[in-house]
DNA sequence: TTGATTTGTTGGAACGTTCCATTTAATAGC
DNA sequence: GCTATTAAATGGAACGTTCCAACAAATCAA
């Protein structure tokens, strides 16, 4: 029960009959040590049940092999996919990502960032929580710690961002709806304190304008970026005098909510009301009807972010280029049968 | 660009005109320091952009405020929910959970555990990867580090487990199917190298036996615990001479796959073939048809695990009681309309 | 043989904290 | 004015590692 005092490098040295320096060298896989000596040491390590103290080590060499990954909503499968993409590239670089969830809470985020920094991470990949204040990352920048944002950017920040082409994605989706003959369009979900929101809404607006939809035939309903939010948005929209017949949703979760609410009202998603999602999470293709959505290649973005981070660490810089990932509209069944059958506007 | 050398406690001491010990005391929120002095120190900390070095601190006091959470599949929303539950309780205890994903890969798991230990975590909550060898946690036990398993247990291990009542859950679900009049039943997905698998399969078997289903009218198909696995299971089953008419699936992902495959064959889940899932992830209620599933209260299990861990850390023990969480069958539409309408066997 | 080089190994200082024992300053009791 | 007590601040050793400079033993060149 009472765990005896932890073994240190000195205990191993004694056990193996060498000096602590030799043990240290073995631990680092130095080629300077005679193979038989190394073997002896490794055996001692095994026997004693030694565990390396990275904290102590970092005290001297000051660069760790862990990077922090701060995510605003672990529950959204989209982020889980992205995390998996990152892990792939980090693993092969011998660095270990620790994930922390902020649950969209800036205070929690502050704590988590602090903790990660204290732990001595080599870098930070962050998808900032909603309502993050502009100054929230000042400390980190001051410390010269490499940091990149994914998915979301902060209003006026010089921190590099890896994100999909939100504007274009929204434009494509909106054009698709208009091409289907819809004339009264809505944009559902999200809130204006997110830069992404403005990007997506911007694409929506531009498509409407460019393709001849009057501003007054256009409805924007802010809301939570969840199923619940989607349900609320639809209720609001259908309560209008001249309700829209189609909606571009801030993300897939909102779209699922909208479809759910439609069903509950006896309306058939696709036939009675067209809906497009954003992100194209795996579930999208499995829903009934399958959801037309803007695919953003989450795993790819994750990999990209990881690569950028690796570069920054290597070149010990804190700057990097933004990276805007290609998007593409995946047409499925949630916008009704294609009236212009065969024209196929999927990319 | 070139970040100047990190500030230490001594830099702050100089800046504030006090000794390093005083700074240390302030950092720990000791009441021994005169408020004005503390203020001066705190100001210096802010000015200099100091970041606390927890590694150095742990060198002396040897108990950190981080615990590691090792999860076998972050992509499964079930685990994300559980993680969220844990975070809730840890947050209020001032301890920070770092999550690491093993992607069901024992080698990866080994690395991740090693890394976490080296980092000096105070404890470990693990959902072991499939194929974990019995000895995988020996090192950790030797080190006297508190560890608890969630969801999965290892064959002969004395490590405490927090998990749902798999046997009973499977029994309930199977009884439900039999009650619906099904006489040829299948158990889909999962693999026999998992203890959970045997627990759930055991519940299935016991219900069949107890409720008069002959063993030869029973089909067991192992498979991946994913949508893909579910699809494969159904294909296999329908290729049999006398295929089953209902299936209990290892988890919801498998069930979703089965429903998908049914559709693809022109069969209607619920009407033509009954399916029950396990875990009751949020998606279950949103599918068409909504999936009947065994609810396990993932967030609750997460909270429970976190509490147990907290206790273990406080009482510096490495033992704890297992905890088997209550389950309950949530009846929805994936098993067809209830022929005995009104009897309602949902809990 | 001597000195130079190579191959393995080693002691000691340093890293940034905590904590104990101690000192200094302020206050109280008489 | 003196000691006793309390409050506030401090110096130094310790924690477990790395890394440099140094050393010992073996090999080589002459």
PDB file of C-alpha atoms in Angstrom, chain A residues 7-106:
ATOM      1  CA  UNK A   7      13.363   5.323  -7.399  1.00  0.00           C
ATOM      2  CA  UNK A   8      15.638   7.898  -8.976  1.00  0.00           C
ATOM      3  CA  UNK A   9      18.428   7.783 -11.416  1.00  0.00           C
ATOM      4  CA  UNK A  10      20.817   7.385  -8.508  1.00  0.00           C
ATOM      5  CA  UNK A  11      19.137   4.248  -7.260  1.00  0.00           C
ATOM      6  CA  UNK A  12      19.568   2.761 -10.680  1.00  0.00           C
ATOM      7  CA  UNK A  13      23.157   3.861 -10.812  1.00  0.00           C
ATOM      8  CA  UNK A  14      23.849   2.089  -7.549  1.00  0.00           C
ATOM      9  CA  UNK A  15      21.912  -0.998  -8.634  1.00  0.00           C
ATOM     10  CA  UNK A  16      23.809  -1.211 -11.897  1.00  0.00           C
ATOM     11  CA  UNK A  17      27.152  -0.207 -10.467  1.00  0.00           C
ATOM     12  CA  UNK A  18      27.657   2.827 -12.656  1.00  0.00           C
ATOM     13  CA  UNK A  19      27.387   6.577 -12.227  1.00  0.00           C
ATOM     14  CA  UNK A  20      24.208   8.613 -12.526  1.00  0.00           C
ATOM     15  CA  UNK A  21      25.624  10.256 -15.633  1.00  0.00           C
ATOM     16  CA  UNK A  22      25.849   6.914 -17.337  1.00  0.00           C
ATOM     17  CA  UNK A  23      22.258   6.150 -16.491  1.00  0.00           C
ATOM     18  CA  UNK A  24      21.214   9.498 -17.855  1.00  0.00           C
ATOM     19  CA  UNK A  25      23.065   8.818 -21.063  1.00  0.00           C
ATOM     20  CA  UNK A  26      21.374   5.446 -21.445  1.00  0.00           C
ATOM     21  CA  UNK A  27      18.000   7.016 -20.836  1.00  0.00           C
ATOM     22  CA  UNK A  28      18.648   9.387 -23.696  1.00  0.00           C
ATOM     23  CA  UNK A  29      19.723   6.588 -25.968  1.00  0.00           C
ATOM     24  CA  UNK A  30      23.201   7.978 -26.363  1.00  0.00           C
ATOM     25  CA  UNK A  31      25.504   5.889 -28.538  1.00  0.00           C
ATOM     26  CA  UNK A  32      28.434   6.721 -26.326  1.00  0.00           C
ATOM     27  CA  UNK A  33      27.661   3.951 -23.907  1.00  0.00           C
ATOM     28  CA  UNK A  34      29.013   0.456 -24.324  1.00  0.00           C
ATOM     29  CA  UNK A  35      26.108  -1.851 -25.253  1.00  0.00           C
ATOM     30  CA  UNK A  36      26.712  -4.222 -22.349  1.00  0.00           C
ATOM     31  CA  UNK A  37      26.712  -1.343 -19.899  1.00  0.00           C
ATOM     32  CA  UNK A  38      23.504  -0.026 -21.403  1.00  0.00           C
ATOM     33  CA  UNK A  39      21.962  -3.453 -21.033  1.00  0.00           C
ATOM     34  CA  UNK A  40      22.950  -3.643 -17.403  1.00  0.00           C
ATOM     35  CA  UNK A  41      21.387  -0.271 -16.793  1.00  0.00           C
ATOM     36  CA  UNK A  42      18.210  -1.129 -18.596  1.00  0.00           C
ATOM     37  CA  UNK A  43      17.865  -4.243 -16.526  1.00  0.00           C
ATOM     38  CA  UNK A  44      18.239  -2.242 -13.331  1.00  0.00           C
ATOM     39  CA  UNK A  45      15.589   0.178 -14.555  1.00  0.00           C
ATOM     40  CA  UNK A  46      13.234  -2.696 -15.108  1.00  0.00           C
ATOM     41  CA  UNK A  47      13.990  -4.336 -11.766  1.00  0.00           C
ATOM     42  CA  UNK A  48      13.556  -1.219  -9.740  1.00  0.00           C
ATOM     43  CA  UNK A  49      10.395  -0.088 -11.522  1.00  0.00           C
ATOM     44  CA  UNK A  50      11.861   3.294 -12.206  1.00  0.00           C
ATOM     45  CA  UNK A  51       9.768   6.030 -13.760  1.00  0.00           C
ATOM     46  CA  UNK A  52      11.447   8.916 -15.486  1.00  0.00           C
ATOM     47  CA  UNK A  53      10.798  12.323 -14.003  1.00  0.00           C
ATOM     48  CA  UNK A  54      10.260  14.601 -16.941  1.00  0.00           C
ATOM     49  CA  UNK A  55       9.687  17.586 -14.727  1.00  0.00           C
ATOM     50  CA  UNK A  56      13.167  17.350 -13.335  1.00  0.00           C
ATOM     51  CA  UNK A  57      14.586  16.804 -16.781  1.00  0.00           C
ATOM     52  CA  UNK A  58      12.819  19.796 -18.254  1.00  0.00           C
ATOM     53  CA  UNK A  59      14.323  21.870 -15.521  1.00  0.00           C
ATOM     54  CA  UNK A  60      17.583  21.549 -17.387  1.00  0.00           C
ATOM     55  CA  UNK A  61      16.773  21.070 -21.017  1.00  0.00           C
ATOM     56  CA  UNK A  62      13.647  23.124 -21.141  1.00  0.00           C
ATOM     57  CA  UNK A  63      11.879  21.640 -24.059  1.00  0.00           C
ATOM     58  CA  UNK A  64       9.223  19.069 -23.495  1.00  0.00           C
ATOM     59  CA  UNK A  65       7.609  16.607 -25.819  1.00  0.00           C
ATOM     60  CA  UNK A  66       4.036  17.451 -25.058  1.00  0.00           C
ATOM     61  CA  UNK A  67       1.774  19.897 -26.725  1.00  0.00           C
ATOM     62  CA  UNK A  68      -1.600  20.998 -25.452  1.00  0.00           C
ATOM     63  CA  UNK A  69      -4.752  20.785 -27.458  1.00  0.00           C
ATOM     64  CA  UNK A  70      -7.509  22.975 -26.144  1.00  0.00           C
ATOM     65  CA  UNK A  71     -10.918  22.256 -27.548  1.00  0.00           C
ATOM     66  CA  UNK A  72     -14.112  24.156 -27.026  1.00  0.00           C
ATOM     67  CA  UNK A  73     -16.523  21.259 -27.286  1.00  0.00           C
ATOM     68  CA  UNK A  74     -15.361  17.705 -27.090  1.00  0.00           C
ATOM     69  CA  UNK A  75     -18.919  16.568 -27.472  1.00  0.00           C
ATOM     70  CA  UNK A  76     -19.085  17.784 -31.047  1.00  0.00           C
ATOM     71  CA  UNK A  77     -17.904  14.847 -33.137  1.00  0.00           C
ATOM     72  CA  UNK A  78     -16.366  17.339 -35.471  1.00  0.00           C
ATOM     73  CA  UNK A  79     -13.666  18.195 -32.948  1.00  0.00           C
ATOM     74  CA  UNK A  80     -13.057  14.617 -32.049  1.00  0.00           C
ATOM     75  CA  UNK A  81     -12.338  13.931 -35.715  1.00  0.00           C
ATOM     76  CA  UNK A  82      -9.973  16.859 -35.840  1.00  0.00           C
ATOM     77  CA  UNK A  83      -8.219  15.669 -32.713  1.00  0.00           C
ATOM     78  CA  UNK A  84      -7.683  12.297 -34.275  1.00  0.00           C
ATOM     79  CA  UNK A  85      -6.088  13.923 -37.321  1.00  0.00           C
ATOM     80  CA  UNK A  86      -3.673  15.822 -35.135  1.00  0.00           C
ATOM     81  CA  UNK A  87      -2.760  12.811 -33.116  1.00  0.00           C
ATOM     82  CA  UNK A  88      -1.748  10.951 -36.228  1.00  0.00           C
ATOM     83  CA  UNK A  89       0.964  13.425 -37.130  1.00  0.00           C
ATOM     84  CA  UNK A  90       2.133  14.105 -33.602  1.00  0.00           C
ATOM     85  CA  UNK A  91       2.549  10.473 -32.840  1.00  0.00           C
ATOM     86  CA  UNK A  92       5.024   9.966 -35.642  1.00  0.00           C
ATOM     87  CA  UNK A  93       6.961  12.980 -34.423  1.00  0.00           C
ATOM     88  CA  UNK A  94       7.280  11.435 -30.982  1.00  0.00           C
ATOM     89  CA  UNK A  95       5.300  14.131 -29.316  1.00  0.00           C
ATOM     90  CA  UNK A  96       2.288  13.525 -27.129  1.00  0.00           C
ATOM     91  CA  UNK A  97      -0.807  15.692 -27.322  1.00  0.00           C
ATOM     92  CA  UNK A  98      -2.787  16.285 -24.169  1.00  0.00           C
ATOM     93  CA  UNK A  99      -6.356  17.291 -24.821  1.00  0.00           C
ATOM     94  CA  UNK A 100      -8.317  19.595 -22.591  1.00  0.00           C
ATOM     95  CA  UNK A 101     -11.929  20.591 -22.941  1.00  0.00           C
ATOM     96  CA  UNK A 102     -13.185  24.084 -22.201  1.00  0.00           C
ATOM     97  CA  UNK A 103     -16.876  23.405 -22.767  1.00  0.00           C
ATOM     98  CA  UNK A 104     -17.235  26.805 -24.437  1.00  0.00           C
ATOM     99  CA  UNK A 105     -16.395  28.512 -21.157  1.00  0.00           C
ATOM    100  CA  UNK A 106     -13.765  31.297 -21.229  1.00  0.00           C
TER     101      UNK A 106
END
